[in-house]
Short mmCIF file of C-alpha atoms in Angstrom, two decimals:
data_model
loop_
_atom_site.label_atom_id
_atom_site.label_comp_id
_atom_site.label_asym_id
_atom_site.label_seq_id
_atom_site.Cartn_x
_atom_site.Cartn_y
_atom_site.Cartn_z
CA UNK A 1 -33.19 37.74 3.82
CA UNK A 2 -36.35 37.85 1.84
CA UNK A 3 -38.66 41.26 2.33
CA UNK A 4 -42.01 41.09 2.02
CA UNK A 5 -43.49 43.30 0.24
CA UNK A 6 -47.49 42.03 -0.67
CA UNK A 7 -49.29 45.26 -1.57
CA UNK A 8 -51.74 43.27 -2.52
CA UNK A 9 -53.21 39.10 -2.86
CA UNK A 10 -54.20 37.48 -6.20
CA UNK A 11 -57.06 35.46 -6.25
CA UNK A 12 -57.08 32.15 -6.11
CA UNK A 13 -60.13 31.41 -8.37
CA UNK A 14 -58.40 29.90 -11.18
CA UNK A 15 -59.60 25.72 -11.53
CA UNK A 16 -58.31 22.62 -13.43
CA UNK A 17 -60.14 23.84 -17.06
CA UNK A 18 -58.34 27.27 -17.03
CA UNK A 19 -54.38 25.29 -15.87
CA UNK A 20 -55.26 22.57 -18.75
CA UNK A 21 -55.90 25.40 -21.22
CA UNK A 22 -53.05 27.34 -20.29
CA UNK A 23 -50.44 24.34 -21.09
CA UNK A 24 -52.48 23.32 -24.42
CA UNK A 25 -53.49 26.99 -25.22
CA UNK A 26 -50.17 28.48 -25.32
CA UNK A 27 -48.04 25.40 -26.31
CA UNK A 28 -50.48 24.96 -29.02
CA UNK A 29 -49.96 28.24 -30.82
CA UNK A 30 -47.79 28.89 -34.22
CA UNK A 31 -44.92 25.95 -33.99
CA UNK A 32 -47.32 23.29 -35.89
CA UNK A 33 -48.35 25.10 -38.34
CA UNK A 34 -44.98 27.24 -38.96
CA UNK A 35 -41.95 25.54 -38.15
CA UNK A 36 -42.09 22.54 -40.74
CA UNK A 37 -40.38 25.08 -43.13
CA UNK A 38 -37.09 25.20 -40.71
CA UNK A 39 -37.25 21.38 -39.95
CA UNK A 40 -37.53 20.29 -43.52
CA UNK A 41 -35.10 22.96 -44.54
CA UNK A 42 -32.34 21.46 -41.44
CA UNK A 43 -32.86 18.26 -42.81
CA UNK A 44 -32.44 18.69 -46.42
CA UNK A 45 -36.01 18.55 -47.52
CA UNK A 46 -36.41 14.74 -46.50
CA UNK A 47 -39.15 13.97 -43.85
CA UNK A 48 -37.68 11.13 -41.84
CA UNK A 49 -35.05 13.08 -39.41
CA UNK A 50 -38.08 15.66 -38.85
CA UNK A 51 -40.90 13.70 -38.27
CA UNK A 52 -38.23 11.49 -35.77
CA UNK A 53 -37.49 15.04 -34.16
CA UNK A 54 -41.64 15.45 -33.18
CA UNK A 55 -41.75 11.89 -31.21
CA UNK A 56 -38.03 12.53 -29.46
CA UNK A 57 -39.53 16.34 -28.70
CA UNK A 58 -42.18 14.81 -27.44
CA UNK A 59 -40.68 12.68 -25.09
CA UNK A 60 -38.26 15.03 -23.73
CA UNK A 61 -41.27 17.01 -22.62
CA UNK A 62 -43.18 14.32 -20.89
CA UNK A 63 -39.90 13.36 -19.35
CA UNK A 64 -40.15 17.21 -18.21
CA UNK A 65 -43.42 17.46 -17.65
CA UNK A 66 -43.20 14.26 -14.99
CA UNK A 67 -39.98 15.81 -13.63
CA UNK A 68 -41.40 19.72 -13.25
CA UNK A 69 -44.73 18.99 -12.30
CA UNK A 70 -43.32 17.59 -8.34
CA UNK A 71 -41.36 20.72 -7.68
CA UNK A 72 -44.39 22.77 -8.93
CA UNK A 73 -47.22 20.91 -7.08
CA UNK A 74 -44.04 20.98 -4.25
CA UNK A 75 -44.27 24.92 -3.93
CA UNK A 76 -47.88 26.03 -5.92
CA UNK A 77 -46.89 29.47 -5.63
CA UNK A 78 -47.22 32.10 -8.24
CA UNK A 79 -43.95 32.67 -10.28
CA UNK A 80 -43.09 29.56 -11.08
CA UNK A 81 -39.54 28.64 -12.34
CA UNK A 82 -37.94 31.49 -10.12
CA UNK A 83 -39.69 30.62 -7.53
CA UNK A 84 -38.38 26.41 -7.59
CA UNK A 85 -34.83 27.88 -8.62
CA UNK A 86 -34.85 30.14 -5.27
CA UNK A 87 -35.71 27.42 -2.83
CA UNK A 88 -33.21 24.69 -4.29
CA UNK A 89 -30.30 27.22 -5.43
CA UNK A 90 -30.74 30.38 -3.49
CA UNK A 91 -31.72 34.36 -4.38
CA UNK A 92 -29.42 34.99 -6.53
CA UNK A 93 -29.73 32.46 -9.11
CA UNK A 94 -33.42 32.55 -8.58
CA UNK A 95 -33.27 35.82 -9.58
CA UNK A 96 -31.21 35.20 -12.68
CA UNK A 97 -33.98 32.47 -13.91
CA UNK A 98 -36.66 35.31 -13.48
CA UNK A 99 -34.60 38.07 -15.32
CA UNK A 100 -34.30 35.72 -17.66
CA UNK A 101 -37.97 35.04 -18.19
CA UNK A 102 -38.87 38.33 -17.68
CA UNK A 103 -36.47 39.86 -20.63
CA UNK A 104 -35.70 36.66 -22.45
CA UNK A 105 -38.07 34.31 -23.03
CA UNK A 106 -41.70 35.44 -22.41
CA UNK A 107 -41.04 38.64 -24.64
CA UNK A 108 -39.40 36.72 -27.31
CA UNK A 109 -42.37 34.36 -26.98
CA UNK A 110 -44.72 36.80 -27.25
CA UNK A 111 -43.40 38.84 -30.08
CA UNK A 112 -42.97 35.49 -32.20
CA UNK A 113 -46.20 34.71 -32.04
CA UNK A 114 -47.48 38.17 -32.77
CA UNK A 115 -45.06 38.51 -35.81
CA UNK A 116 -46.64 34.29 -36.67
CA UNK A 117 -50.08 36.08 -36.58
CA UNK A 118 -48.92 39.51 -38.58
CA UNK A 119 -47.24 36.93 -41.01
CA UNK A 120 -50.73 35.17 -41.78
CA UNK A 121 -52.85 38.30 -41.79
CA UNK A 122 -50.63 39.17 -44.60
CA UNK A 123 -52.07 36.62 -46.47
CA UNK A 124 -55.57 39.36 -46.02
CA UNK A 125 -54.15 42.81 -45.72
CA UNK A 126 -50.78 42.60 -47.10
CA UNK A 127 -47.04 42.44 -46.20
CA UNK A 128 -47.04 46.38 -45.40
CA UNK A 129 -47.97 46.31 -42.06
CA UNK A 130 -46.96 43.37 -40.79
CA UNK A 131 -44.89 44.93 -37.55
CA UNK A 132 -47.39 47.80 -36.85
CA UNK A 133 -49.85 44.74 -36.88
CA UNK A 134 -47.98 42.42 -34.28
CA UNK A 135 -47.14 45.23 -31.81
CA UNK A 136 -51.20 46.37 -31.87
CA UNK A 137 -52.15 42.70 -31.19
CA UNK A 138 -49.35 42.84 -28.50
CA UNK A 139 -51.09 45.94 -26.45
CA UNK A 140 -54.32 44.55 -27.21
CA UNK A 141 -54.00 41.75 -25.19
CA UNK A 142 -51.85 43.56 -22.66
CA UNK A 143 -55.40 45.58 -22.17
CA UNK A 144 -57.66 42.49 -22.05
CA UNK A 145 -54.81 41.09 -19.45
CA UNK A 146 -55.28 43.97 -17.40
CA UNK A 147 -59.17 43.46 -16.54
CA UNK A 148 -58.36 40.60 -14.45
CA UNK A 149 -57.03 36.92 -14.20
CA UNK A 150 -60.47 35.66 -14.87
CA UNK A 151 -61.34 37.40 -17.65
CA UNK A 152 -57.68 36.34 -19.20
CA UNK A 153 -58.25 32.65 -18.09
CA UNK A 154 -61.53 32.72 -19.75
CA UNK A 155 -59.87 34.07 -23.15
CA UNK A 156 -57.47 31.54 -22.66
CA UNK A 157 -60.20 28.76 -22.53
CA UNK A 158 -62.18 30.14 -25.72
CA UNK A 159 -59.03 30.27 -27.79
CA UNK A 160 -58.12 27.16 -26.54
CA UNK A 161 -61.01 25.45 -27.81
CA UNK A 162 -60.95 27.67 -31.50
CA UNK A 163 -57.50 26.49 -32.32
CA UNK A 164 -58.55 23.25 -32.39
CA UNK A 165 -60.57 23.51 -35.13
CA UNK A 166 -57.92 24.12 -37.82
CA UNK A 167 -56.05 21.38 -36.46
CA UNK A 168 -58.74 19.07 -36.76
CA UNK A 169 -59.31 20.20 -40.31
CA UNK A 170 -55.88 19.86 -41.43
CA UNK A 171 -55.76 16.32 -39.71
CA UNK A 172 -58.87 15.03 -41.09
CA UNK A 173 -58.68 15.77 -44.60
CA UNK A 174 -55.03 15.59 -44.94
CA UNK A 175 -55.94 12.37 -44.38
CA UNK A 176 -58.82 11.82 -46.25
CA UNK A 177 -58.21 14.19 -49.23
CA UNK A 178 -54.59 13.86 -49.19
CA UNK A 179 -52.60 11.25 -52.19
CA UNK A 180 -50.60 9.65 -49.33
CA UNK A 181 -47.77 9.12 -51.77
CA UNK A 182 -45.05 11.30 -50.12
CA UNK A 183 -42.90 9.64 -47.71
CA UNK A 184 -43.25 10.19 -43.86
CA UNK A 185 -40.06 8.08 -42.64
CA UNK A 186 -37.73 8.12 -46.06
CA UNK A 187 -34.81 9.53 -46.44
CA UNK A 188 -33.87 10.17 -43.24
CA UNK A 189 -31.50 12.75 -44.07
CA UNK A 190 -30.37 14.47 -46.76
CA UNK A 191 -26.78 13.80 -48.42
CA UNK A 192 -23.82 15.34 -46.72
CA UNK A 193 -25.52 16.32 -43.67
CA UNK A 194 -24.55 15.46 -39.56
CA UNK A 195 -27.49 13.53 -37.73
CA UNK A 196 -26.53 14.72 -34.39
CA UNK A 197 -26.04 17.93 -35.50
CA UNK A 198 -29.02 18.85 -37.17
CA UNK A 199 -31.28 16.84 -34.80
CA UNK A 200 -29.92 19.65 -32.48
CA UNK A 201 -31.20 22.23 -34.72
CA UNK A 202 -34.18 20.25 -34.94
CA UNK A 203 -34.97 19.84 -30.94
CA UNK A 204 -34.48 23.24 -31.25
CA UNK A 205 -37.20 24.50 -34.00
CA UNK A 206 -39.27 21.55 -32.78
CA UNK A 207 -39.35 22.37 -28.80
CA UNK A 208 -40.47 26.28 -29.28
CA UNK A 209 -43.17 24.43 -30.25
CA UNK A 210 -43.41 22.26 -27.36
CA UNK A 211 -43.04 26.09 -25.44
CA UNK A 212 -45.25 26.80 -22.25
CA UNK A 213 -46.19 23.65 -20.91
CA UNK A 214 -44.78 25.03 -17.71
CA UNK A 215 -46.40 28.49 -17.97
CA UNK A 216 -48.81 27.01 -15.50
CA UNK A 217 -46.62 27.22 -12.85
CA UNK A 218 -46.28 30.64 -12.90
CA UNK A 219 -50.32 31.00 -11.75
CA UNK A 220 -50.19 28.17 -9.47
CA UNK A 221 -50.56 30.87 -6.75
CA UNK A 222 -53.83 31.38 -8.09
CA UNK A 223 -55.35 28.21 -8.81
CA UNK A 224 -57.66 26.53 -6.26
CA UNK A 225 -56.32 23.29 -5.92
CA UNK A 226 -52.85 23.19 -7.16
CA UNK A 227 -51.97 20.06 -5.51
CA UNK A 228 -54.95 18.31 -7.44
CA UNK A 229 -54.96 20.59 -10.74
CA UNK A 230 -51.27 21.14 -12.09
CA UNK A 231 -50.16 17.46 -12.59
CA UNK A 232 -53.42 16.31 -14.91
CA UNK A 233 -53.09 20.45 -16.73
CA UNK A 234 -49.20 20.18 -16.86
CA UNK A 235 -48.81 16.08 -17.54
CA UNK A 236 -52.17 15.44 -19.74
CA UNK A 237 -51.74 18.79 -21.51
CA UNK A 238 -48.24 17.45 -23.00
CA UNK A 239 -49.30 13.77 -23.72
CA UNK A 240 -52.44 15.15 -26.09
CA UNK A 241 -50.04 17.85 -27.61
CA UNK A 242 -47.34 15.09 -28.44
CA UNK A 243 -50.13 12.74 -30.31
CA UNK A 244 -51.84 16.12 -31.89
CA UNK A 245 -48.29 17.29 -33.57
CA UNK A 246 -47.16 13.83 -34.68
CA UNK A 247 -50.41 13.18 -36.33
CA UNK A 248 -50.80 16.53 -38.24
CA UNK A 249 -47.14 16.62 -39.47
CA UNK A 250 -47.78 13.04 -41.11
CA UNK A 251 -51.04 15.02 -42.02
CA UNK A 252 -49.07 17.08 -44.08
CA UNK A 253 -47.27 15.12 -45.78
CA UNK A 254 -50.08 13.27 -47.17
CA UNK A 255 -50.90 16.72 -49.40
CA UNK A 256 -47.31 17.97 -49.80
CA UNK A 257 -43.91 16.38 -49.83
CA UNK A 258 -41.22 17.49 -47.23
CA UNK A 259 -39.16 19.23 -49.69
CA UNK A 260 -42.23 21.62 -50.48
CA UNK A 261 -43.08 22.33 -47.20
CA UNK A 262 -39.34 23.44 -47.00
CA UNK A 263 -39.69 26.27 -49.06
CA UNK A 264 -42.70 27.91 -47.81
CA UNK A 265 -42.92 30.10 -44.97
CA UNK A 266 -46.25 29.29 -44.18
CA UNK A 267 -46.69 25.29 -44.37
CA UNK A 268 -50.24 25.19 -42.96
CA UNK A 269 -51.49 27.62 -45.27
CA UNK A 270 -50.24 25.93 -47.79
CA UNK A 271 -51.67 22.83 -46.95
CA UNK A 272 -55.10 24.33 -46.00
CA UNK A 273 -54.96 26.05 -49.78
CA UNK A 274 -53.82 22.63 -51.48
CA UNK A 275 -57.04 20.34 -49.34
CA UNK A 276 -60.05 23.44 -49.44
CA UNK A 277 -58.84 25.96 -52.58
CA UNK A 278 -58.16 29.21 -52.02
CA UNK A 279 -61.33 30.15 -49.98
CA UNK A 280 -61.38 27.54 -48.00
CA UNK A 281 -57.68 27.95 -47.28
CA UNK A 282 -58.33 31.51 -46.45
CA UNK A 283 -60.39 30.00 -43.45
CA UNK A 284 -58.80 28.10 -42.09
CA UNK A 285 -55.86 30.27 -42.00
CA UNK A 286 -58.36 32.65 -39.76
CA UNK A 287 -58.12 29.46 -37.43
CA UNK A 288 -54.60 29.88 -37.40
CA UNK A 289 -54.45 33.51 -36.68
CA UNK A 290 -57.37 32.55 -33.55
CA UNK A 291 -54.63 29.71 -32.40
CA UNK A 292 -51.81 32.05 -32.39
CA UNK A 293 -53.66 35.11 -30.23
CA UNK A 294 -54.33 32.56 -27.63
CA UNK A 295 -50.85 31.67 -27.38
CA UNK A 296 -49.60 35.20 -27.21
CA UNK A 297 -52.41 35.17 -24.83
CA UNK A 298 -51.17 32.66 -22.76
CA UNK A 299 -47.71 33.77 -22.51
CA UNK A 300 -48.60 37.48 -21.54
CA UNK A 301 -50.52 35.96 -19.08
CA UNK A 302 -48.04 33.53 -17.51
CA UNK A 303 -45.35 35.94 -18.23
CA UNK A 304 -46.27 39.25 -16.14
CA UNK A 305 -46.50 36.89 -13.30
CA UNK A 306 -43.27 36.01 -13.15
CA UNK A 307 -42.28 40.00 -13.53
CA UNK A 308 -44.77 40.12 -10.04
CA UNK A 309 -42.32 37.81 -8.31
CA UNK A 310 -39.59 39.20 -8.52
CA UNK A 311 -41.16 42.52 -7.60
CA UNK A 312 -42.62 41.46 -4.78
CA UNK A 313 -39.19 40.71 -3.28
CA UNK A 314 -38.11 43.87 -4.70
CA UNK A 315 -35.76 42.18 -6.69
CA UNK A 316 -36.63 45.13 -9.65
CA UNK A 317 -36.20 48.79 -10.52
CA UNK A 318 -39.56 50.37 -9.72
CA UNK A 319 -40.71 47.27 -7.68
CA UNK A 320 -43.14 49.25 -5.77
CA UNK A 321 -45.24 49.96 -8.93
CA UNK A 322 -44.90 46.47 -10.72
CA UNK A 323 -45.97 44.86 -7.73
CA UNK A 324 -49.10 47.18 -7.85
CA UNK A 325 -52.32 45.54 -8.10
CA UNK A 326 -55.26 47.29 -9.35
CA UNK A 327 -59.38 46.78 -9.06
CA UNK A 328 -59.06 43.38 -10.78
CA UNK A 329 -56.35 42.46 -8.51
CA UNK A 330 -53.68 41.57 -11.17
CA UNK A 331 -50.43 43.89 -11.70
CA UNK A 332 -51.29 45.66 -15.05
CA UNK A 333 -47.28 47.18 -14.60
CA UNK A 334 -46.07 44.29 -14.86
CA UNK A 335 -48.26 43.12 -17.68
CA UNK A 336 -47.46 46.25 -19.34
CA UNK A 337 -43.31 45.62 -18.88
CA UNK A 338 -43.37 42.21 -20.07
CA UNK A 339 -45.86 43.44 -23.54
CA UNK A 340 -43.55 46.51 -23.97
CA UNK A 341 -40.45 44.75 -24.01
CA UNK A 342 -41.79 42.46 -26.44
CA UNK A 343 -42.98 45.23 -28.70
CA UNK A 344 -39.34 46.22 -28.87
CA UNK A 345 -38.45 42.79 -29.84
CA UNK A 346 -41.40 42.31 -32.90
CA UNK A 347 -40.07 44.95 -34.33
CA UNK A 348 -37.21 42.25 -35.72
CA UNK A 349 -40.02 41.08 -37.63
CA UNK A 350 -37.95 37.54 -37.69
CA UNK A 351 -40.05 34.81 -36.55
CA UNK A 352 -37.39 31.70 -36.62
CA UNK A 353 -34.76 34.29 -34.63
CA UNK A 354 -37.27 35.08 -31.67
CA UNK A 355 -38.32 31.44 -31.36
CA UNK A 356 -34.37 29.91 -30.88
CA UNK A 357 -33.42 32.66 -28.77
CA UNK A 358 -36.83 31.88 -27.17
CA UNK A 359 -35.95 28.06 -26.74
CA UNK A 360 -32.27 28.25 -25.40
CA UNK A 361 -33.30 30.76 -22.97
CA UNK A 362 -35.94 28.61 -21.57
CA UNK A 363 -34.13 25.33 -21.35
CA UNK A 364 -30.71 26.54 -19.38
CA UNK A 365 -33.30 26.94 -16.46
CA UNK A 366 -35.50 24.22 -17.39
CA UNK A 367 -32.73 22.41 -17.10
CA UNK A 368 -31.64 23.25 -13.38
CA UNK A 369 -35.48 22.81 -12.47
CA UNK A 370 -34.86 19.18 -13.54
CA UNK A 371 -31.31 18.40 -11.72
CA UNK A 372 -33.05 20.26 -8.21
CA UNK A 373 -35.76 17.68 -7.99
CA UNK A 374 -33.08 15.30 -7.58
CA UNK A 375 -31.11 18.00 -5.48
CA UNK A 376 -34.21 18.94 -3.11
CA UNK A 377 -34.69 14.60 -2.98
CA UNK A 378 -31.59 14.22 -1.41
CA UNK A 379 -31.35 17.79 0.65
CA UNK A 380 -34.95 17.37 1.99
CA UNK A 381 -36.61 14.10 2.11
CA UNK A 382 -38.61 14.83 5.09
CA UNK A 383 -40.89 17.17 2.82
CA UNK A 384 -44.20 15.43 2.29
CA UNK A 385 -44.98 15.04 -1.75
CA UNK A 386 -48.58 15.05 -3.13
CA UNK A 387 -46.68 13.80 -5.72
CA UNK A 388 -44.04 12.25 -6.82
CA UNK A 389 -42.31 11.62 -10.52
CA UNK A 390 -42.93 8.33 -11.27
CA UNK A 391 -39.64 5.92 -12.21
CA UNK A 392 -36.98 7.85 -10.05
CA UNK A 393 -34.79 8.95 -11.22
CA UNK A 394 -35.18 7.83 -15.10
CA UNK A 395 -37.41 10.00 -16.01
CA UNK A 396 -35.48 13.17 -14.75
CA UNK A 397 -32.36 11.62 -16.09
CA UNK A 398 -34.01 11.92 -19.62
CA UNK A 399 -35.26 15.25 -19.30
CA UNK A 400 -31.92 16.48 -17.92
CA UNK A 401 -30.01 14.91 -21.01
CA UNK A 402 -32.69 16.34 -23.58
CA UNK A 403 -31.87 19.51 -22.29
CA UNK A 404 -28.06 18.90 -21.94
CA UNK A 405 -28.22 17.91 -25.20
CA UNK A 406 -29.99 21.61 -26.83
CA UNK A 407 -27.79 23.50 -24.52
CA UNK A 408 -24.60 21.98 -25.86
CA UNK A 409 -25.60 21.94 -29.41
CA UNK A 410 -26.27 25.01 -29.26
CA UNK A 411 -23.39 26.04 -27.87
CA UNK A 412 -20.63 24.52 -29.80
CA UNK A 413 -22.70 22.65 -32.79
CA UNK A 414 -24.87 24.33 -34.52
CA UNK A 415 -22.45 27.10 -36.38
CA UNK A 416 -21.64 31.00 -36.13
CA UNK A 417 -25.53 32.20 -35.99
CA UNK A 418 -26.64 29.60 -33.23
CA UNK A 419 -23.39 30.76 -31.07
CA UNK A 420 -23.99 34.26 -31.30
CA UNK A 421 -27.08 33.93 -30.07
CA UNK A 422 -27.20 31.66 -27.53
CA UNK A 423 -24.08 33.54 -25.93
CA UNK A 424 -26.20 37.26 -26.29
CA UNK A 425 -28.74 35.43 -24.54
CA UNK A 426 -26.06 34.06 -21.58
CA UNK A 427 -24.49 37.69 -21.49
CA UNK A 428 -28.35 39.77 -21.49
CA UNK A 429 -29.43 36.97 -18.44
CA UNK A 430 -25.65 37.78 -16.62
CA UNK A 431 -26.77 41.65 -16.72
CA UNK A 432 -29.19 40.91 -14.20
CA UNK A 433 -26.39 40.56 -11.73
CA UNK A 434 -25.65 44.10 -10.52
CA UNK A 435 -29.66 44.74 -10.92
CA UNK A 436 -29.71 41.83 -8.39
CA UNK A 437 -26.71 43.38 -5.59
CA UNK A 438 -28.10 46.80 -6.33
CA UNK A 439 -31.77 45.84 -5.22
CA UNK A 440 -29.80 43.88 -2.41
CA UNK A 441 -28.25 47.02 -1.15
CA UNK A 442 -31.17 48.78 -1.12
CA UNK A 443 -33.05 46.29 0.74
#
């Protein structure tokens, strides 16, 4: 039996530009203008397989997006995933899919980015500090978080629209400047190498940067008009990022060749240096660093919410305080839990590690949001829909395979390193059990 435990009420003045920049602003972030390295390295330093991966990526998370956005617009309540996997599976494994978030994904998230940011300052202050770097950028915006959801939406909307700038660059003159005589669709694969197995590893570099198109869910207690807002922020959002990343990637390879961009650990730079010279590569690279804080942004923001549910059914150690909310009416505990935790993690340093452990993570319960619309349509069709995913049950059918598909490949594919983390991740989510029947006893 749930206990409710409101010590306070978040404000719902959150609209439809703040929810659209919250899916672009922290899905766009440090996957387009990182992760070519790993996808050109998986596939052998040949672009077809790769650019292939971006438009199948792509799909899956429309397929998704469709899919998530009914159980979200279904129960607009702040939390998000949690919250959907409590109603259609129960406490328990609600609260699994929110420990998960809480010490899983939305840290890893948020450390990646900040090392992806530490990474390209280096290119301006040197490798030295490159982990004292990402955890001060961490804090930072665990402060500016902590001054309310406005003033975090409103960073969120600024960054949103900064980030696009590089982009645009990079697409424009990578198209304009660019020789054009690499290949974008030939070879598909390198010699020697397992299609379905590296497209595996490839949905898997390609989808962290896909990451946080559902973020939104988690402040859909806080938006005014869920029911209106969340399927144009969650649904549009995804469509433009799909066409953005499949045009810049081809971008790229109008300046460099895939087996270049292989080899370099920052592609973008690269590219930026190769269309502008060094100076004007240097600038653009400050657009980089700009699109990256707004997706660490993003997911601190999104993230401590999720930490708030499960307080608020005093589901945590400490609940009382987490659930806390001060002046600004946000919980700057739980803001502070979720940034801490991913301190820890940054101090790794290893960008490519944080993101798959990121990605698995995220798509076990992504994956069981998917199957309970289907569930929750047969257990309760008397519920009245605002909306509904459109071709029933196709569309859910592809996003459950896409995610079927990372899951197992993970799993049992993708060799010794992919295994050992996907099952730490499986046995750190299982430790939430006896935090789960101890906070049950309590209560």
């Amino acid at each position: 039996m749930k206990q409710e435990r409101h010590l306070g009420t978040m404000k719902k003045n959150l609209g439809l530009a703040t929810a659209t920049s919250t899916v672009v602003g922290c899905v766009i972030g440090s996957g387009v203008f990182f992760k070519p390295q790993a996808i050109f390295t998986a596939t052998g330093g040949t672009p077809g397989l790769g650019i292939l991966a971006w438009l199948i990526a792509g799909m899956i998370s429309i397929a998704g997006a469709l899919t998530f956005s009914e159980v979200a617009i279904l129960i607009p309540e702040t939390g998000g995933i949690p919250t959907y996997i409590t109603r259609i599976y129960g406490p328990k494994l609600g609260f699994l899919a929110g420990w998960s978030q809480m010490v899983l994904f939305y840290p890893a998230m948020v450390s990646a980015l900040a090392v992806a940011f530490a990474q390209q300052a280096a290119l301006f202050i040197g490798e030295t500090f490159t982990v004292p770097l990402a955890i001060l950028v961490i804090f930072f915006i665990v402060f500016l978080n902590t001054l309310g959801s406005k003033i975090g939406g409103s960073i969120q909307i600024i960054f949103t629209v900064c980030k696009m700038i590089p982009l645009i660059l990079l697409i424009v003159f990578g198209f304009w400047k660019g020789t054009g005589n690499y290949p974008v669709f030939s070879p598909m694969i390198g010699e020697g190498l397992n299609p379905v197995v590296v497209l595996g590893q490839l949905l898997v570099a390609v989808l962290f940067a896909f990451e946080g198109w559902t973020a939104v869910g988690a402040i859909a207690g806080e938006l005014k008009k869920p029911e209106r807002d969340l399927p144009v922020a969650i649904i549009g959002g995804v469509s433009i990022i799909t066409a953005v990343y499949c045009i810049v990637n081809v971008a790229y390879l109008q300046v460099l060749p895939a087996s270049e961009l292989a080899s370099l650990s920052a592609p973008a730079s690269a590219v930026a240096i190769a269309l502008f010279g060094e100076v004007g590569g240097r600038i653009v690279s400050v657009g980089i660093m700009i699109s990256v804080f707004g997706a660490c942004n993003g997911f601190i923001f999104s993230g401590s919410r999720v930490t708030y549910f499960l307080a608020d059914r005093g589901s945590l150690p400490g609940s009382e305080a987490l659930v806390r909310l001060n002046k600004s009416q946000v919980p700057p505990n739980s803001i502070f839990l979720v940034g801490t935790i991913a301190a820890v993690l940054s101090l790794t340093g290893q960008f490519n590690l944080l993101t798959d452990l990121a990605v698995f993570s995220s798509w076990t319960f992504y994956t069981l949001t998917f199957i309970g619309v289907i569930k929750y349509r047969i257990e309760r069709p008397d519920l009245k829909r605002a909306y509904r995913v459109p071709f029933y049950p196709i569309v859910p059918l592809v996003a459950i395979t896409g995610g079927l598909y990372i899951i197992i490949n993970q799993l049992f594919l993708s060799g010794m390193r992919a295994w050992l983390m996907s099952v730490g991740s499986i046995l750190l989510t299982l430790v939430g059990l006896p935090i789960y029947h101890l906070a049950r006893r309590r209560r």
